[in-house]
């Protein structure tokens, strides 16, 4: 490979002599001579130069200026000073300025080894620089923050990659100018952990919270190593800082979901037991009401017991709705009636400093939706409005028919503090809340969104800081189809009924209602007893009435077992709680209705008439 040599000298003979000296040493060289600054600039720009050999005593240019040109062109390009006479002090100054070596003209035997050495070292410097540039490019484009922080003798941020600005809102230059900034950005509770970690011989892995310039929190995972000095003590710490905010948020959402799942299971168990109790209370209250007659002095008391049981059933449904375990039971609803009823409830809930008003449109078509779920949406929105009006205000419930779409609208408008556009845009996100830790789950509006869209409607939010918030619900009008009432009270033609129920009170009241209606009733306390009666005592029946959730075997499994020998057996299921597949994985048969506890006498007898042939 030919080495291109630029000789800066005013003497052609000296340039030839330098070329011969390098050739005799085994180098293949191409020599170019220049003697002016302009010539040097042109040669560096037009030719590939491997090494510059410069005389000191030049009439038209100083060696110092040539060296400056070379350094500006390529800081790794070797510069060797060759001169017949130059003071030692001048030579040292040139070496400090970047000259790689100094050779006297009467000792040119040293020139070739010096050139060879400098060419080799230049190649190494360039390779090292390329590696550094590649690493720096990698660091600058990495999502993780790569850093090196000097601890002694004076603290200083020696390097921090540009990713730090995305996490903290501060540019790298700010950390170089203020070494203490990185500690001030850490949450006060976590700051001692970071300081101890960086002073330790093994900083290791650490999770800390930073505060973004905008005020938002950022969870950061540190993976670092200590750099030890001659005395073995840490003089610097280097490593990476990774933003794990999204991971922490997802883990929190998972924990929240697990807590809700546990709550749902608890709610299901409570609902089942509580609805059994309410079924007994309601059943006996109905029997008392009928026995006493409307003229009896205790008739009103018995009716009050019925109504209290119905309210208890509504509370149980609210618990299941909150937990997401209550299947929808859509029904035709008058939004004016719902708004009026909710006004009475909310007036006792929101407080005296909230003025609650309604603006109801006439001739409002009905909608089809689960009433309890709609009431939950209104209640959640009212609680949010209450939180936005800590010093009191006005909340208005409005109903209307939207002219452009024909949808039936229900809106709630408050005079509270309102929300910024960025907050309002995330209002329906699950687990998003502005109420702070422990003061809200962030599920209220997310649940409302699911409930309304499940009913075929839309829900939206308009809010302005300082001007309040309006929540709008739009629902399609219900298709009214004339249907006969499902509560048919006609005299029974009799029949034998097997009632299977593990709750003594419920089993007793169901049996008494059916006997009074003219049925012959046989009862069993569990599925095992029911199977024994059928198999060992050859019990025949016209209909099976069974609870779903029972010990040992579910009601659906019992029905499937009895239908093996009698596929056409009519079945009526009862349950205080069911969501999805029944226990044991047995689905509810399509021809067997489900009666939700607690139920009225009319509902039980009407269901019996539907299943009996």
mmCIF file of C-alpha atoms in Angstrom, residues 307-560:
data_model
loop_
_atom_site.group_PDB
_atom_site.id
_atom_site.type_symbol
_atom_site.label_atom_id
_atom_site.label_comp_id
_atom_site.label_asym_id
_atom_site.label_seq_id
_atom_site.Cartn_x
_atom_site.Cartn_y
_atom_site.Cartn_z
ATOM 1 C CA UNK A 307 -90.813 -2.878 50.569
ATOM 2 C CA UNK A 308 -87.796 -3.089 52.891
ATOM 3 C CA UNK A 309 -86.934 -6.502 51.448
ATOM 4 C CA UNK A 310 -87.198 -5.067 47.921
ATOM 5 C CA UNK A 311 -84.824 -2.222 48.848
ATOM 6 C CA UNK A 312 -82.402 -4.752 50.320
ATOM 7 C CA UNK A 313 -82.503 -6.666 47.041
ATOM 8 C CA UNK A 314 -81.717 -3.451 45.179
ATOM 9 C CA UNK A 315 -78.699 -2.813 47.402
ATOM 10 C CA UNK A 316 -77.421 -6.317 46.713
ATOM 11 C CA UNK A 317 -77.716 -5.711 42.990
ATOM 12 C CA UNK A 318 -75.797 -2.447 43.364
ATOM 13 C CA UNK A 319 -72.969 -4.356 45.036
ATOM 14 C CA UNK A 320 -72.881 -6.868 42.200
ATOM 15 C CA UNK A 321 -73.033 -4.129 39.562
ATOM 16 C CA UNK A 322 -70.057 -2.378 41.143
ATOM 17 C CA UNK A 323 -68.128 -5.642 41.055
ATOM 18 C CA UNK A 324 -69.112 -6.265 37.429
ATOM 19 C CA UNK A 325 -70.861 -9.524 38.255
ATOM 20 C CA UNK A 326 -74.532 -8.690 37.793
ATOM 21 C CA UNK A 327 -75.935 -9.604 34.387
ATOM 22 C CA UNK A 328 -77.964 -6.858 32.740
ATOM 23 C CA UNK A 329 -81.734 -6.949 33.067
ATOM 24 C CA UNK A 330 -82.877 -4.337 30.543
ATOM 25 C CA UNK A 331 -86.392 -2.959 30.857
ATOM 26 C CA UNK A 332 -88.340 -0.028 29.376
ATOM 27 C CA UNK A 333 -87.488 3.117 31.361
ATOM 28 C CA UNK A 334 -88.877 6.621 31.528
ATOM 29 C CA UNK A 335 -85.802 8.849 31.952
ATOM 30 C CA UNK A 336 -87.986 11.546 33.513
ATOM 31 C CA UNK A 337 -89.071 9.103 36.210
ATOM 32 C CA UNK A 338 -85.474 7.976 36.767
ATOM 33 C CA UNK A 339 -84.291 11.602 37.026
ATOM 34 C CA UNK A 340 -87.068 12.456 39.471
ATOM 35 C CA UNK A 341 -86.353 9.441 41.674
ATOM 36 C CA UNK A 342 -82.614 10.169 41.611
ATOM 37 C CA UNK A 343 -83.281 13.794 42.543
ATOM 38 C CA UNK A 344 -84.957 12.646 45.752
ATOM 39 C CA UNK A 345 -82.087 10.262 46.532
ATOM 40 C CA UNK A 346 -79.309 12.725 45.665
ATOM 41 C CA UNK A 347 -80.849 15.584 47.623
ATOM 42 C CA UNK A 348 -80.179 13.564 50.793
ATOM 43 C CA UNK A 349 -76.721 12.452 49.628
ATOM 44 C CA UNK A 350 -74.965 15.488 48.176
ATOM 45 C CA UNK A 351 -75.464 17.896 51.074
ATOM 46 C CA UNK A 352 -77.299 21.150 51.707
ATOM 47 C CA UNK A 353 -74.675 23.273 49.912
ATOM 48 C CA UNK A 354 -75.488 21.644 46.540
ATOM 49 C CA UNK A 355 -78.539 23.018 44.721
ATOM 50 C CA UNK A 356 -80.097 20.113 42.804
ATOM 51 C CA UNK A 357 -82.537 20.888 40.001
ATOM 52 C CA UNK A 358 -84.137 19.061 37.051
ATOM 53 C CA UNK A 359 -85.118 20.255 33.575
ATOM 54 C CA UNK A 360 -87.348 17.550 32.072
ATOM 55 C CA UNK A 361 -88.693 17.449 28.509
ATOM 56 C CA UNK A 362 -92.284 16.447 27.861
ATOM 57 C CA UNK A 363 -93.285 13.527 25.623
ATOM 58 C CA UNK A 364 -90.015 11.727 26.215
ATOM 59 C CA UNK A 365 -89.959 8.254 24.575
ATOM 60 C CA UNK A 366 -88.876 5.380 26.802
ATOM 61 C CA UNK A 367 -85.433 3.751 26.583
ATOM 62 C CA UNK A 368 -84.467 0.161 27.246
ATOM 63 C CA UNK A 369 -81.785 -0.308 29.899
ATOM 64 C CA UNK A 370 -81.043 -1.916 33.245
ATOM 65 C CA UNK A 371 -82.444 0.601 35.749
ATOM 66 C CA UNK A 372 -80.033 -0.209 38.541
ATOM 67 C CA UNK A 373 -77.058 0.238 36.229
ATOM 68 C CA UNK A 374 -78.380 3.563 34.946
ATOM 69 C CA UNK A 375 -78.895 4.719 38.523
ATOM 70 C CA UNK A 376 -75.315 3.698 39.281
ATOM 71 C CA UNK A 377 -74.060 5.848 36.379
ATOM 72 C CA UNK A 378 -76.034 8.841 37.645
ATOM 73 C CA UNK A 379 -74.840 8.287 41.223
ATOM 74 C CA UNK A 380 -71.172 8.049 40.155
ATOM 75 C CA UNK A 381 -71.474 11.217 38.064
ATOM 76 C CA UNK A 382 -73.133 13.020 40.984
ATOM 77 C CA UNK A 383 -70.311 12.013 43.336
ATOM 78 C CA UNK A 384 -67.741 13.317 40.837
ATOM 79 C CA UNK A 385 -69.672 16.578 40.604
ATOM 80 C CA UNK A 386 -69.782 16.798 44.396
ATOM 81 C CA UNK A 387 -65.982 16.430 44.526
ATOM 82 C CA UNK A 388 -65.610 19.223 41.940
ATOM 83 C CA UNK A 389 -67.726 21.593 44.095
ATOM 84 C CA UNK A 390 -66.097 21.473 47.561
ATOM 85 C CA UNK A 391 -67.562 24.879 48.450
ATOM 86 C CA UNK A 392 -71.023 24.148 47.097
ATOM 87 C CA UNK A 393 -72.656 24.770 43.733
ATOM 88 C CA UNK A 394 -75.468 23.688 41.445
ATOM 89 C CA UNK A 395 -76.124 20.306 39.795
ATOM 90 C CA UNK A 396 -78.759 20.090 37.048
ATOM 91 C CA UNK A 397 -80.294 16.918 35.576
ATOM 92 C CA UNK A 398 -81.702 17.491 32.083
ATOM 93 C CA UNK A 399 -83.660 15.202 29.758
ATOM 94 C CA UNK A 400 -84.321 15.849 26.079
ATOM 95 C CA UNK A 401 -84.856 14.315 22.672
ATOM 96 C CA UNK A 402 -81.877 15.144 20.464
ATOM 97 C CA UNK A 403 -83.175 16.728 17.252
ATOM 98 C CA UNK A 404 -80.430 15.530 14.920
ATOM 99 C CA UNK A 405 -80.277 11.878 16.025
ATOM 100 C CA UNK A 406 -83.612 11.190 17.721
ATOM 101 C CA UNK A 407 -81.693 9.791 20.685
ATOM 102 C CA UNK A 408 -83.040 10.253 24.203
ATOM 103 C CA UNK A 409 -80.589 12.301 26.259
ATOM 104 C CA UNK A 410 -79.856 12.597 29.959
ATOM 105 C CA UNK A 411 -77.226 15.142 30.985
ATOM 106 C CA UNK A 412 -75.771 16.266 34.305
ATOM 107 C CA UNK A 413 -74.216 19.727 34.529
ATOM 108 C CA UNK A 414 -72.274 21.058 37.520
ATOM 109 C CA UNK A 415 -70.754 24.437 38.327
ATOM 110 C CA UNK A 416 -67.539 22.946 39.680
ATOM 111 C CA UNK A 417 -63.866 23.581 38.984
ATOM 112 C CA UNK A 418 -63.871 21.779 35.620
ATOM 113 C CA UNK A 419 -61.007 19.908 33.983
ATOM 114 C CA UNK A 420 -58.178 20.671 31.614
ATOM 115 C CA UNK A 421 -58.549 19.241 28.105
ATOM 116 C CA UNK A 422 -55.764 16.686 28.708
ATOM 117 C CA UNK A 423 -57.533 15.397 31.834
ATOM 118 C CA UNK A 424 -60.999 15.302 30.219
ATOM 119 C CA UNK A 425 -59.551 13.313 27.303
ATOM 120 C CA UNK A 426 -58.552 10.514 29.715
ATOM 121 C CA UNK A 427 -61.646 10.637 31.930
ATOM 122 C CA UNK A 428 -63.069 7.343 30.635
ATOM 123 C CA UNK A 429 -59.769 5.417 30.928
ATOM 124 C CA UNK A 430 -59.886 2.573 33.484
ATOM 125 C CA UNK A 431 -58.009 3.399 36.710
ATOM 126 C CA UNK A 432 -57.440 7.041 35.704
ATOM 127 C CA UNK A 433 -58.258 9.356 38.612
ATOM 128 C CA UNK A 434 -57.350 12.857 39.753
ATOM 129 C CA UNK A 435 -58.445 12.263 43.334
ATOM 130 C CA UNK A 436 -55.094 11.022 44.596
ATOM 131 C CA UNK A 437 -53.974 7.745 46.147
ATOM 132 C CA UNK A 438 -56.629 6.070 48.290
ATOM 133 C CA UNK A 439 -59.388 8.517 47.320
ATOM 134 C CA UNK A 440 -60.627 7.011 44.089
ATOM 135 C CA UNK A 441 -60.340 3.844 41.998
ATOM 136 C CA UNK A 442 -60.656 5.527 38.601
ATOM 137 C CA UNK A 443 -63.420 3.065 37.692
ATOM 138 C CA UNK A 444 -66.520 5.262 37.937
ATOM 139 C CA UNK A 445 -66.591 6.760 34.443
ATOM 140 C CA UNK A 446 -64.975 3.681 32.900
ATOM 141 C CA UNK A 447 -67.825 1.571 34.312
ATOM 142 C CA UNK A 448 -70.345 4.166 33.117
ATOM 143 C CA UNK A 449 -68.885 3.973 29.617
ATOM 144 C CA UNK A 450 -69.264 0.188 29.573
ATOM 145 C CA UNK A 451 -72.823 0.302 30.938
ATOM 146 C CA UNK A 452 -74.043 2.914 28.448
ATOM 147 C CA UNK A 453 -72.375 1.385 25.383
ATOM 148 C CA UNK A 454 -73.746 -2.037 26.398
ATOM 149 C CA UNK A 455 -77.203 -0.462 26.172
ATOM 150 C CA UNK A 456 -76.450 0.810 22.649
ATOM 151 C CA UNK A 457 -75.882 4.403 23.729
ATOM 152 C CA UNK A 458 -73.038 6.913 23.905
ATOM 153 C CA UNK A 459 -71.536 8.911 26.753
ATOM 154 C CA UNK A 460 -69.408 12.049 26.473
ATOM 155 C CA UNK A 461 -67.852 14.721 28.667
ATOM 156 C CA UNK A 462 -67.527 18.474 28.158
ATOM 157 C CA UNK A 463 -65.493 20.422 30.675
ATOM 158 C CA UNK A 464 -63.830 23.822 30.986
ATOM 159 C CA UNK A 465 -61.518 24.881 33.777
ATOM 160 C CA UNK A 466 -63.436 27.176 36.096
ATOM 161 C CA UNK A 467 -66.719 26.715 34.219
ATOM 162 C CA UNK A 468 -67.913 23.258 35.286
ATOM 163 C CA UNK A 469 -68.539 19.913 33.597
ATOM 164 C CA UNK A 470 -71.398 18.328 31.648
ATOM 165 C CA UNK A 471 -71.795 14.563 31.331
ATOM 166 C CA UNK A 472 -74.099 13.598 28.449
ATOM 167 C CA UNK A 473 -75.738 10.204 27.987
ATOM 168 C CA UNK A 474 -77.571 9.410 24.729
ATOM 169 C CA UNK A 475 -79.710 6.272 24.457
ATOM 170 C CA UNK A 476 -81.779 4.915 21.556
ATOM 171 C CA UNK A 477 -85.552 5.012 22.093
ATOM 172 C CA UNK A 478 -87.007 1.639 22.993
ATOM 173 C CA UNK A 479 -88.992 -0.331 20.465
ATOM 174 C CA UNK A 480 -92.337 -0.764 22.131
ATOM 175 C CA UNK A 481 -93.851 -4.168 21.413
ATOM 176 C CA UNK A 482 -97.166 -5.085 22.917
ATOM 177 C CA UNK A 483 -96.646 -8.216 24.987
ATOM 178 C CA UNK A 484 -98.858 -9.983 27.475
ATOM 179 C CA UNK A 485 -97.850 -9.536 31.076
ATOM 180 C CA UNK A 486 -95.481 -12.156 32.398
ATOM 181 C CA UNK A 487 -97.207 -12.009 35.796
ATOM 182 C CA UNK A 488 -100.102 -14.352 35.148
ATOM 183 C CA UNK A 489 -102.190 -15.191 38.185
ATOM 184 C CA UNK A 490 -104.579 -17.980 37.245
ATOM 185 C CA UNK A 491 -105.704 -20.980 39.191
ATOM 186 C CA UNK A 492 -103.266 -23.856 39.106
ATOM 187 C CA UNK A 493 -104.271 -27.207 37.664
ATOM 188 C CA UNK A 494 -102.076 -28.847 40.276
ATOM 189 C CA UNK A 495 -99.121 -31.113 39.806
ATOM 190 C CA UNK A 496 -96.274 -32.580 41.807
ATOM 191 C CA UNK A 497 -93.274 -30.335 42.386
ATOM 192 C CA UNK A 498 -89.857 -31.330 43.721
ATOM 193 C CA UNK A 499 -88.274 -28.319 45.453
ATOM 194 C CA UNK A 500 -84.513 -28.640 46.049
ATOM 195 C CA UNK A 501 -83.056 -25.855 48.222
ATOM 196 C CA UNK A 502 -80.302 -25.995 50.851
ATOM 197 C CA UNK A 503 -81.568 -22.896 52.718
ATOM 198 C CA UNK A 504 -84.249 -24.043 55.165
ATOM 199 C CA UNK A 505 -86.196 -20.782 55.207
ATOM 200 C CA UNK A 506 -86.305 -20.468 51.412
ATOM 201 C CA UNK A 507 -87.271 -24.130 50.998
ATOM 202 C CA UNK A 508 -90.109 -23.684 53.487
ATOM 203 C CA UNK A 509 -91.517 -20.478 51.973
ATOM 204 C CA UNK A 510 -91.370 -21.810 48.379
ATOM 205 C CA UNK A 511 -93.128 -24.973 49.487
ATOM 206 C CA UNK A 512 -95.857 -23.025 51.299
ATOM 207 C CA UNK A 513 -96.465 -20.698 48.330
ATOM 208 C CA UNK A 514 -96.782 -23.620 45.925
ATOM 209 C CA UNK A 515 -99.020 -25.636 48.253
ATOM 210 C CA UNK A 516 -101.348 -22.661 48.693
ATOM 211 C CA UNK A 517 -101.512 -22.429 44.900
ATOM 212 C CA UNK A 518 -102.681 -26.035 44.678
ATOM 213 C CA UNK A 519 -99.463 -27.932 43.967
ATOM 214 C CA UNK A 520 -98.330 -31.117 45.667
ATOM 215 C CA UNK A 521 -94.840 -30.342 46.980
ATOM 216 C CA UNK A 522 -91.966 -32.613 47.947
ATOM 217 C CA UNK A 523 -88.835 -30.933 49.306
ATOM 218 C CA UNK A 524 -85.160 -31.934 49.465
ATOM 219 C CA UNK A 525 -82.398 -30.149 51.364
ATOM 220 C CA UNK A 526 -79.684 -30.939 48.788
ATOM 221 C CA UNK A 527 -79.181 -32.627 45.395
ATOM 222 C CA UNK A 528 -78.040 -35.896 47.002
ATOM 223 C CA UNK A 529 -81.360 -36.236 48.841
ATOM 224 C CA UNK A 530 -83.254 -35.337 45.655
ATOM 225 C CA UNK A 531 -81.462 -38.096 43.688
ATOM 226 C CA UNK A 532 -82.135 -40.587 46.484
ATOM 227 C CA UNK A 533 -85.882 -39.768 46.447
ATOM 228 C CA UNK A 534 -86.016 -40.268 42.683
ATOM 229 C CA UNK A 535 -83.925 -43.434 42.497
ATOM 230 C CA UNK A 536 -84.715 -45.283 45.704
ATOM 231 C CA UNK A 537 -88.275 -44.135 46.379
ATOM 232 C CA UNK A 538 -89.261 -43.861 42.704
ATOM 233 C CA UNK A 539 -90.462 -40.303 43.133
ATOM 234 C CA UNK A 540 -92.168 -38.942 40.051
ATOM 235 C CA UNK A 541 -92.707 -35.224 39.517
ATOM 236 C CA UNK A 542 -94.232 -32.804 37.059
ATOM 237 C CA UNK A 543 -91.613 -30.074 37.547
ATOM 238 C CA UNK A 544 -88.263 -29.594 39.276
ATOM 239 C CA UNK A 545 -87.723 -26.307 41.155
ATOM 240 C CA UNK A 546 -84.100 -26.056 42.279
ATOM 241 C CA UNK A 547 -81.555 -23.596 43.595
ATOM 242 C CA UNK A 548 -78.376 -23.351 41.505
ATOM 243 C CA UNK A 549 -75.618 -22.991 44.083
ATOM 244 C CA UNK A 550 -75.718 -25.860 46.595
ATOM 245 C CA UNK A 551 -73.112 -28.012 48.362
ATOM 246 C CA UNK A 552 -71.909 -31.138 46.596
ATOM 247 C CA UNK A 553 -73.671 -30.554 43.286
ATOM 248 C CA UNK A 554 -75.103 -27.538 41.517
ATOM 249 C CA UNK A 555 -78.735 -27.263 40.499
ATOM 250 C CA UNK A 556 -77.774 -27.356 36.818
ATOM 251 C CA UNK A 557 -75.890 -30.619 37.348
ATOM 252 C CA UNK A 558 -78.896 -32.055 39.216
ATOM 253 C CA UNK A 559 -81.242 -31.099 36.384
ATOM 254 C CA UNK A 560 -78.904 -32.657 33.793
#
